[in-house]
mmCIF file of C-alpha atoms in Angstrom:
data_model
loop_
_atom_site.group_PDB
_atom_site.id
_atom_site.type_symbol
_atom_site.label_atom_id
_atom_site.label_comp_id
_atom_site.label_asym_id
_atom_site.label_seq_id
_atom_site.Cartn_x
_atom_site.Cartn_y
_atom_site.Cartn_z
ATOM 1 C CA MET A 1184 95.987 83.913 69.857
ATOM 2 C CA ARG A 1185 92.850 84.143 67.156
ATOM 3 C CA ARG A 1186 90.430 81.014 67.487
ATOM 4 C CA LYS A 1187 86.545 80.273 67.863
ATOM 5 C CA PRO A 1188 84.715 81.758 70.392
ATOM 6 C CA GLY A 1189 84.099 78.629 72.980
ATOM 7 C CA GLN A 1190 87.490 76.605 71.426
ATOM 8 C CA LEU A 1191 90.239 75.922 73.818
ATOM 9 C CA VAL A 1192 93.516 76.951 73.622
ATOM 10 C CA PRO A 1193 96.050 73.447 74.576
ATOM 11 C CA LEU A 1194 97.252 75.394 77.795
ATOM 12 C CA GLU A 1195 93.597 76.158 78.977
ATOM 13 C CA ARG A 1196 92.955 72.442 77.920
ATOM 14 C CA GLU A 1197 95.901 71.188 79.517
ATOM 15 C CA ILE A 1198 94.784 73.409 82.946
ATOM 16 C CA LEU A 1199 91.534 71.808 82.529
ATOM 17 C CA GLU A 1200 92.555 68.246 82.212
ATOM 18 C CA ALA A 1201 95.008 68.491 85.198
ATOM 19 C CA ALA A 1202 92.257 69.884 87.072
ATOM 20 C CA LEU A 1203 89.819 67.113 85.877
ATOM 21 C CA SER A 1204 92.793 64.931 87.136
ATOM 22 C CA LEU A 1205 93.275 65.823 90.641
ATOM 23 C CA ARG A 1206 89.495 66.295 90.665
ATOM 24 C CA GLY A 1207 89.763 62.383 89.878
ATOM 25 C CA MET A 1208 92.003 61.942 92.740
ATOM 26 C CA GLY A 1209 89.895 63.027 95.400
ATOM 27 C CA VAL A 1210 90.571 67.227 94.896
ATOM 28 C CA VAL A 1211 88.319 68.619 94.300
ATOM 29 C CA GLU A 1212 90.197 72.467 94.601
ATOM 30 C CA ALA A 1213 93.103 72.912 93.311
ATOM 31 C CA HIS A 1214 95.752 75.677 93.418
ATOM 32 C CA GLY A 1215 97.993 77.666 90.568
ATOM 33 C CA PHE A 1216 101.412 76.217 91.858
ATOM 34 C CA LEU A 1217 99.474 72.508 92.519
ATOM 35 C CA LEU A 1218 97.623 72.733 88.495
ATOM 36 C CA ALA A 1219 100.895 73.703 87.121
ATOM 37 C CA ARG A 1220 102.847 71.059 88.741
ATOM 38 C CA THR A 1221 100.193 68.582 87.874
ATOM 39 C CA MET A 1222 100.061 69.497 84.196
ATOM 40 C CA ASN A 1223 104.064 69.184 84.371
ATOM 41 C CA ALA A 1224 103.950 66.292 86.026
ATOM 42 C CA GLY A 1225 104.237 64.058 83.140
ATOM 43 C CA ALA A 1226 107.200 65.890 80.804
ATOM 44 C CA ASP A 1227 110.068 67.785 82.415
ATOM 45 C CA ALA A 1228 109.071 68.233 86.004
ATOM 46 C CA ARG A 1229 111.615 70.888 85.865
ATOM 47 C CA ARG A 1230 109.605 73.277 82.997
ATOM 48 C CA LEU A 1231 106.701 74.775 85.125
ATOM 49 C CA THR A 1232 103.819 76.686 83.340
ATOM 50 C CA ALA A 1233 104.828 80.354 83.042
ATOM 51 C CA TYR A 1234 103.159 82.397 85.800
ATOM 52 C CA GLY A 1235 101.952 85.411 83.032
ATOM 53 C CA SER A 1236 100.866 82.150 81.456
ATOM 54 C CA LEU A 1237 98.921 80.145 83.962
ATOM 55 C CA TYR A 1238 97.165 83.142 85.657
ATOM 56 C CA LYS A 1239 95.939 84.361 82.591
ATOM 57 C CA ALA A 1240 94.896 80.889 81.175
ATOM 58 C CA LEU A 1241 92.690 80.591 85.198
ATOM 59 C CA ASP A 1242 91.499 84.443 84.543
ATOM 60 C CA ARG A 1243 90.388 83.722 80.743
ATOM 61 C CA LEU A 1244 89.065 79.951 82.194
ATOM 62 C CA GLU A 1245 87.067 81.546 84.688
ATOM 63 C CA ARG A 1246 85.744 84.424 82.824
ATOM 64 C CA ALA A 1247 84.428 82.118 79.760
ATOM 65 C CA GLY A 1248 82.480 80.184 82.861
ATOM 66 C CA LEU A 1249 85.321 77.131 82.866
ATOM 67 C CA LEU A 1250 86.415 77.316 86.201
ATOM 68 C CA VAL A 1251 85.337 78.505 89.335
ATOM 69 C CA SER A 1252 87.530 80.101 92.199
ATOM 70 C CA ARG A 1253 87.433 80.950 96.023
ATOM 71 C CA TRP A 1254 90.050 82.253 98.070
ATOM 72 C CA GLU A 1255 91.461 79.987 100.852
ATOM 73 C CA ASP A 1256 90.519 80.994 104.263
ATOM 74 C CA PRO A 1257 92.728 83.154 105.707
ATOM 75 C CA VAL A 1258 92.603 81.611 109.240
ATOM 76 C CA TYR A 1259 94.119 78.019 107.660
ATOM 77 C CA ALA A 1260 96.480 80.000 105.574
ATOM 78 C CA ALA A 1261 97.633 81.963 108.395
ATOM 79 C CA ASP A 1262 98.440 78.510 110.889
ATOM 80 C CA ALA A 1263 99.846 77.295 107.818
ATOM 81 C CA ALA A 1264 102.018 80.335 107.496
ATOM 82 C CA ARG A 1265 101.714 80.865 104.090
ATOM 83 C CA PRO A 1266 99.659 83.056 101.901
ATOM 84 C CA ARG A 1267 96.078 82.131 101.004
ATOM 85 C CA ARG A 1268 95.816 80.195 98.141
ATOM 86 C CA ARG A 1269 92.920 80.471 95.401
ATOM 87 C CA PHE A 1270 91.202 77.242 94.684
ATOM 88 C CA TYR A 1271 90.161 76.773 90.768
ATOM 89 C CA ARG A 1272 87.480 74.022 90.806
ATOM 90 C CA VAL A 1273 86.081 73.138 86.755
ATOM 91 C CA THR A 1274 82.597 73.309 86.233
ATOM 92 C CA GLY A 1275 80.327 71.189 84.056
ATOM 93 C CA ALA A 1276 80.949 73.571 81.297
ATOM 94 C CA GLY A 1277 84.762 72.913 81.917
ATOM 95 C CA GLU A 1278 84.528 70.004 81.999
ATOM 96 C CA ARG A 1279 81.981 69.940 78.512
ATOM 97 C CA ALA A 1280 84.586 71.743 76.870
ATOM 98 C CA VAL A 1281 87.638 68.933 77.598
ATOM 99 C CA ALA A 1282 84.342 66.694 76.832
ATOM 100 C CA GLU A 1283 84.179 68.098 73.237
ATOM 101 C CA ALA A 1284 88.313 69.203 73.044
ATOM 102 C CA ARG A 1285 88.902 65.152 73.176
ATOM 103 C CA ALA A 1286 86.422 64.476 70.974
ATOM 104 C CA ALA A 1287 88.055 66.784 67.922
ATOM 105 C CA ASP A 1288 91.435 66.070 69.118
ATOM 106 C CA PRO A 1289 91.677 62.864 71.423
ATOM 107 C CA GLU A 1290 95.114 62.558 70.497
ATOM 108 C CA ALA A 1291 96.352 65.695 72.122
ATOM 109 C CA VAL A 1292 98.236 66.781 75.303
ATOM 110 C CA ARG A 1293 96.655 64.723 77.921
ATOM 111 C CA ARG A 1294 97.888 64.301 81.848
ATOM 112 C CA THR A 1295 96.934 61.363 84.140
ATOM 113 C CA ALA A 1296 95.961 59.809 87.111
ATOM 114 C CA ALA A 1297 99.904 58.674 86.758
ATOM 115 C CA THR A 1298 100.875 61.932 87.698
ATOM 116 C CA GLU A 1299 99.642 61.476 91.355
ATOM 117 C CA THR A 1300 102.785 60.415 92.938
ATOM 118 C CA GLN A 1301 105.009 63.896 92.045
ATOM 119 C CA VAL A 1302 101.806 66.476 92.808
ATOM 120 C CA THR A 1303 100.982 65.058 96.240
ATOM 121 C CA MET B 863 103.819 71.794 111.075
ATOM 122 C CA LEU B 864 106.099 73.454 108.238
ATOM 123 C CA THR B 865 106.914 77.033 108.625
ATOM 124 C CA LEU B 866 108.819 78.653 106.197
ATOM 125 C CA ARG B 867 110.552 82.662 105.792
ATOM 126 C CA LEU B 868 108.684 82.277 102.360
ATOM 127 C CA PRO B 869 108.323 86.036 101.319
ATOM 128 C CA GLY B 870 111.817 87.628 100.264
ATOM 129 C CA ARG B 871 114.213 84.887 101.107
ATOM 130 C CA ARG B 872 117.645 86.207 99.471
ATOM 131 C CA GLY B 873 118.308 85.242 96.512
ATOM 132 C CA ASP B 874 115.512 82.313 95.252
ATOM 133 C CA GLY B 875 114.436 85.326 92.726
ATOM 134 C CA SER B 876 111.244 85.549 95.073
ATOM 135 C CA ALA B 877 112.011 89.707 95.123
ATOM 136 C CA ALA B 878 112.586 89.710 91.025
ATOM 137 C CA VAL B 879 108.764 87.982 90.202
ATOM 138 C CA ARG B 880 106.855 90.155 93.237
ATOM 139 C CA GLY B 881 108.394 92.951 91.617
ATOM 140 C CA TRP B 882 107.688 91.914 88.303
ATOM 141 C CA VAL B 883 104.462 91.641 89.346
ATOM 142 C CA ALA B 884 104.095 95.071 91.609
ATOM 143 C CA PHE B 885 105.189 96.897 87.866
ATOM 144 C CA TYR B 886 102.517 96.000 85.742
ATOM 145 C CA THR B 887 99.513 95.248 87.626
ATOM 146 C CA LEU B 888 100.524 99.228 88.961
ATOM 147 C CA GLY B 889 97.695 101.734 88.425
ATOM 148 C CA LEU B 890 94.728 98.788 88.317
ATOM 149 C CA PRO B 891 90.923 98.632 90.327
ATOM 150 C CA ARG B 892 92.429 97.374 94.242
ATOM 151 C CA ALA B 893 90.544 94.384 93.443
ATOM 152 C CA LEU B 894 92.672 93.101 89.970
ATOM 153 C CA ARG B 895 95.701 94.188 91.861
ATOM 154 C CA THR B 896 95.391 92.706 95.089
ATOM 155 C CA ARG B 897 94.071 89.945 93.562
ATOM 156 C CA ARG B 898 96.502 88.734 90.980
ATOM 157 C CA ARG B 899 99.579 90.243 93.105
ATOM 158 C CA ASP B 900 98.021 87.429 96.008
ATOM 159 C CA GLU B 901 97.779 84.548 93.481
ATOM 160 C CA ILE B 902 101.526 84.889 92.887
ATOM 161 C CA ASN B 903 102.885 85.152 96.542
ATOM 162 C CA ALA B 904 101.139 82.305 97.192
ATOM 163 C CA ASP B 905 101.910 80.499 94.420
ATOM 164 C CA LEU B 906 105.628 81.392 95.139
ATOM 165 C CA ALA B 907 104.879 80.161 98.845
ATOM 166 C CA ASP B 908 103.853 76.555 97.279
ATOM 167 C CA GLU B 909 107.031 76.665 95.053
ATOM 168 C CA THR B 910 109.407 77.394 98.053
ATOM 169 C CA LEU B 911 107.204 74.494 99.179
ATOM 170 C CA ASP B 912 107.803 72.097 97.142
ATOM 171 C CA ALA B 913 111.752 72.613 96.553
ATOM 172 C CA VAL B 914 112.079 72.845 99.775
ATOM 173 C CA ARG B 915 110.257 69.092 99.717
ATOM 174 C CA ARG B 916 112.089 67.326 96.858
ATOM 175 C CA GLY B 917 115.344 68.988 97.663
ATOM 176 C CA ARG B 918 115.362 71.422 95.112
ATOM 177 C CA GLN B 919 116.242 74.776 96.546
ATOM 178 C CA GLN B 920 119.032 75.068 94.392
ATOM 179 C CA THR B 921 117.663 74.951 90.772
ATOM 180 C CA LEU B 922 114.584 77.571 92.822
ATOM 181 C CA PHE B 923 116.087 80.423 91.299
ATOM 182 C CA GLY B 924 116.267 79.284 87.915
ATOM 183 C CA GLN B 925 112.480 77.849 87.361
ATOM 184 C CA ARG B 926 111.071 81.220 88.898
ATOM 185 C CA MET B 927 113.762 83.070 86.125
ATOM 186 C CA ARG B 928 112.398 80.622 83.831
ATOM 187 C CA ARG B 929 108.931 81.177 85.125
ATOM 188 C CA LEU B 930 108.949 84.584 84.989
ATOM 189 C CA VAL B 931 110.607 85.428 81.490
ATOM 190 C CA ARG B 932 108.128 83.054 79.654
ATOM 191 C CA GLY B 933 105.200 84.692 81.376
ATOM 192 C CA ILE B 934 106.467 87.930 80.600
ATOM 193 C CA PRO B 935 104.578 88.434 77.165
ATOM 194 C CA ALA B 936 101.275 87.408 78.814
ATOM 195 C CA ASP B 937 101.550 89.040 81.432
ATOM 196 C CA LEU B 938 101.934 92.176 78.932
ATOM 197 C CA ALA B 939 98.804 90.766 77.339
ATOM 198 C CA TRP B 940 96.837 90.800 80.179
ATOM 199 C CA ARG B 941 97.314 93.544 81.363
ATOM 200 C CA VAL B 942 96.798 95.735 77.877
ATOM 201 C CA LEU B 943 94.203 93.403 76.536
ATOM 202 C CA ASP B 944 91.598 92.247 79.469
ATOM 203 C CA THR B 945 92.385 93.659 82.375
ATOM 204 C CA PRO B 946 90.479 96.958 80.563
ATOM 205 C CA THR B 947 87.293 94.778 80.361
ATOM 206 C CA MET B 948 87.195 93.594 83.297
ATOM 207 C CA ALA B 949 87.862 97.267 85.349
ATOM 208 C CA ARG B 950 85.045 98.345 83.014
ATOM 209 C CA GLU B 951 83.071 95.263 84.110
ATOM 210 C CA LEU B 952 84.253 95.828 87.386
ATOM 211 C CA ALA B 953 83.154 99.936 87.370
ATOM 212 C CA VAL B 954 79.547 99.292 86.327
ATOM 213 C CA SER B 955 78.771 97.993 89.671
ATOM 214 C CA ASP B 956 75.837 99.673 91.041
ATOM 215 C CA ASP B 957 77.192 99.601 95.044
ATOM 216 C CA TRP B 958 78.380 103.176 96.279
ATOM 217 C CA ALA B 959 81.421 103.601 97.136
ATOM 218 C CA PRO B 960 82.091 106.157 100.451
ATOM 219 C CA PRO B 961 84.799 109.053 99.057
ATOM 220 C CA THR B 962 87.353 108.655 101.405
ATOM 221 C CA ARG B 963 88.868 111.332 103.268
ATOM 222 C CA TRP B 964 90.482 113.226 101.206
ATOM 223 C CA SER B 965 88.711 112.974 97.814
ATOM 224 C CA MET B 966 86.221 113.962 100.365
ATOM 225 C CA ALA B 967 88.641 117.420 101.393
ATOM 226 C CA LEU B 968 89.378 117.809 97.937
ATOM 227 C CA ILE B 969 85.292 117.553 96.692
ATOM 228 C CA ALA B 970 84.308 120.259 100.159
ATOM 229 C CA ILE B 971 87.506 122.844 98.586
ATOM 230 C CA VAL B 972 86.536 123.164 95.120
ATOM 231 C CA ALA B 973 82.788 123.185 96.555
ATOM 232 C CA ILE B 974 83.477 125.658 98.760
ATOM 233 C CA SER B 975 85.504 128.204 96.449
ATOM 234 C CA SER B 976 83.166 127.595 93.763
ATOM 235 C CA ALA B 977 80.462 128.796 96.025
ATOM 236 C CA GLY B 978 81.991 131.720 97.520
ATOM 237 C CA GLY B 979 82.899 132.593 93.480
ATOM 238 C CA LEU B 980 79.269 132.481 92.264
ATOM 239 C CA ALA B 981 78.426 134.222 95.197
ATOM 240 C CA ILE B 982 80.213 137.519 94.660
ATOM 241 C CA VAL B 983 79.781 137.691 91.137
ATOM 242 C CA THR B 984 75.939 136.768 91.213
ATOM 243 C CA LEU B 985 75.256 138.347 94.311
ATOM 244 C CA PRO B 986 75.753 142.011 93.510
ATOM 245 C CA VAL B 987 73.035 141.512 90.864
ATOM 246 C CA PHE B 988 70.053 140.095 92.923
ATOM 247 C CA LEU B 989 71.091 142.784 95.467
ATOM 248 C CA GLY B 990 71.028 145.030 92.435
ATOM 249 C CA ALA B 991 74.276 146.527 94.142
ATOM 250 C CA ALA B 992 76.239 145.956 90.043
ATOM 251 C CA GLY B 993 76.867 148.776 88.414
ATOM 252 C CA PRO B 994 75.736 149.735 84.797
ATOM 253 C CA ASP B 995 79.405 147.404 83.287
ATOM 254 C CA SER B 996 79.167 144.807 85.892
ATOM 255 C CA TRP B 997 77.764 141.890 83.526
ATOM 256 C CA SER B 998 78.743 143.060 80.496
ATOM 257 C CA GLY B 999 80.505 141.142 78.290
ATOM 258 C CA TRP B 1000 80.951 137.395 78.223
ATOM 259 C CA GLY B 1001 83.541 136.550 81.114
ATOM 260 C CA PRO B 1002 81.178 137.110 84.686
ATOM 261 C CA VAL B 1003 78.040 134.964 82.749
ATOM 262 C CA GLY B 1004 80.549 132.189 81.423
ATOM 263 C CA PHE B 1005 82.427 132.344 85.064
ATOM 264 C CA THR B 1006 78.861 132.018 86.591
ATOM 265 C CA ILE B 1007 77.840 129.039 84.535
ATOM 266 C CA GLY B 1008 81.371 127.450 84.964
ATOM 267 C CA SER B 1009 80.998 127.851 89.010
ATOM 268 C CA ALA B 1010 77.778 126.181 88.782
ATOM 269 C CA GLY B 1011 78.545 123.349 86.416
ATOM 270 C CA ILE B 1012 81.077 122.432 88.831
ATOM 271 C CA LEU B 1013 79.528 123.351 92.475
ATOM 272 C CA ILE B 1014 76.574 120.708 90.985
ATOM 273 C CA GLY B 1015 79.253 118.256 89.887
ATOM 274 C CA VAL B 1016 81.334 117.884 92.603
ATOM 275 C CA LEU B 1017 78.385 117.349 94.849
ATOM 276 C CA LEU B 1018 77.089 115.038 92.537
ATOM 277 C CA ALA B 1019 80.337 112.876 91.893
ATOM 278 C CA ILE B 1020 79.578 112.521 95.934
ATOM 279 C CA LEU B 1021 77.050 109.864 95.306
ATOM 280 C CA TRP B 1022 77.209 109.153 91.174
ATOM 281 C CA PRO B 1023 81.448 110.296 90.643
ATOM 282 C CA GLY B 1024 80.862 109.226 86.298
ATOM 283 C CA ARG B 1025 78.117 111.756 86.120
ATOM 284 C CA GLY B 1026 79.867 114.093 88.868
ATOM 285 C CA ALA B 1027 82.488 114.447 86.282
ATOM 286 C CA ALA B 1028 80.569 114.566 83.407
ATOM 287 C CA LEU B 1029 79.032 117.322 84.265
ATOM 288 C CA VAL B 1030 82.337 119.416 85.787
ATOM 289 C CA VAL B 1031 84.831 118.908 82.811
ATOM 290 C CA PRO B 1032 82.475 120.512 80.615
ATOM 291 C CA SER B 1033 81.673 123.672 83.622
ATOM 292 C CA ALA B 1034 86.328 123.895 83.938
ATOM 293 C CA VAL B 1035 86.702 124.317 80.529
ATOM 294 C CA VAL B 1036 83.657 127.055 80.088
ATOM 295 C CA GLY B 1037 84.890 128.392 83.038
ATOM 296 C CA PHE B 1038 88.617 128.995 81.788
ATOM 297 C CA LEU B 1039 87.069 130.538 78.393
ATOM 298 C CA ALA B 1040 85.453 132.709 80.616
ATOM 299 C CA ALA B 1041 88.474 133.361 83.284
ATOM 300 C CA PRO B 1042 91.506 131.800 81.770
ATOM 301 C CA TRP B 1043 93.541 133.809 84.659
ATOM 302 C CA LEU B 1044 91.719 131.116 87.243
ATOM 303 C CA LEU B 1045 93.574 127.788 85.206
ATOM 304 C CA GLY B 1046 94.840 126.657 89.016
ATOM 305 C CA GLY B 1047 90.993 126.186 89.769
ATOM 306 C CA TRP B 1048 88.899 124.717 86.982
ATOM 307 C CA LEU B 1049 91.897 121.858 86.861
ATOM 308 C CA LEU B 1050 91.559 121.581 90.886
ATOM 309 C CA ALA B 1051 88.009 120.970 89.950
ATOM 310 C CA ILE B 1052 88.518 118.517 87.496
ATOM 311 C CA ILE B 1053 91.202 116.791 89.397
ATOM 312 C CA THR B 1054 88.813 116.385 91.901
ATOM 313 C CA VAL B 1055 86.497 114.631 90.112
ATOM 314 C CA ALA B 1056 89.313 112.091 88.741
ATOM 315 C CA VAL B 1057 90.710 111.633 91.867
ATOM 316 C CA ARG B 1058 86.655 110.623 93.007
ATOM 317 C CA SER B 1059 86.307 108.423 90.249
ATOM 318 C CA TYR B 1060 89.855 106.459 90.165
ATOM 319 C CA VAL B 1061 89.239 106.416 94.095
ATOM 320 C CA ALA B 1062 85.598 104.416 93.816
ATOM 321 C CA ARG B 1063 86.107 102.403 91.048
ATOM 322 C CA SER B 1064 89.945 101.270 92.817
ATOM 323 C CA ALA B 1065 87.783 100.917 96.119
ATOM 324 C CA ASP B 1066 84.254 100.048 95.746
ATOM 325 C CA PRO B 1067 83.207 97.121 98.394
ATOM 326 C CA ALA B 1068 81.306 95.354 96.089
ATOM 327 C CA ASP B 1069 83.859 94.839 93.629
ATOM 328 C CA VAL B 1070 86.176 94.198 96.575
ATOM 329 C CA GLU B 1071 83.994 91.293 97.925
ATOM 330 C CA ARG B 1072 83.444 89.899 94.513
ATOM 331 C CA LEU B 1073 86.824 89.089 93.555
ATOM 332 C CA ASP B 1074 88.305 89.204 97.112
ATOM 333 C CA PRO B 1075 86.679 86.950 99.443
ATOM 334 C CA ARG B 1076 88.902 87.612 102.593
ATOM 335 C CA ARG B 1077 87.296 90.896 103.239
ATOM 336 C CA ARG B 1078 83.729 89.567 103.335
ATOM 337 C CA ARG B 1079 82.035 90.593 106.893
#
């Protein structure tokens, strides 16, 4: 997809909006599935973002400096009997990018804190 | 604590997703490959957990197949368009990756062979035992240049895989032109530096650490 440098595509904006929405609920860092679930909570809850689209977009956002990520402590994951997660956190640049996108297109899809009950 | 047998649950579609991820990440530097595979693995586990919590295990397979199929274009685009840049960024790291046992064994074989070849061809000249026809024609000169370049190149590749390869490949071509009957030897030299470069790129500890904090000490 051709786009201007720094411009967010809808999926990237949705991811950042979801991460910010989760942060508003006290979840500072979110893993991929939680982001997918949050992005989808307001719409058809069965239609989660595709694996490929989600992780490609997360990669792109991280390389653009709009997100930072880290692996979960493997000991904690082992205690929970599941694979370790990779956690993403919105950076200051990410927040600014979302604010600019909101200002440029206030009618675009936004996820809100109303999704809280569906993601926790 | 809720414990699930998450990976490889029969009939939930996770094996298909993992198989696809394993396929399109084949040949990538280890850090990139591991990251994507682990991340999808965690997603599958969380998706299973979510389905159990919601009592939707029956629809999990369909949901996974939809997520898998809809994401294939993005997976392919990531593999074809994004990963070369990411791999190059990894390859410019200054940190040295030690050779593996196999690449070191290949380097030793090629170094000893080329040193032996050099000795056989050049020693008679230095010892004054060479006959009048020993150095006639282009063959021995090309062989000497090729062998010397390969010897220096493979040793260089231990520290700087890229520079070693840059010397070995043209030297092997020169050697082949001079002594085509030694094709296997010249090819082995090229394969050796290719293996060394690939392993160094795949296993650079700094890269692995940067993308994979599990390996941090």
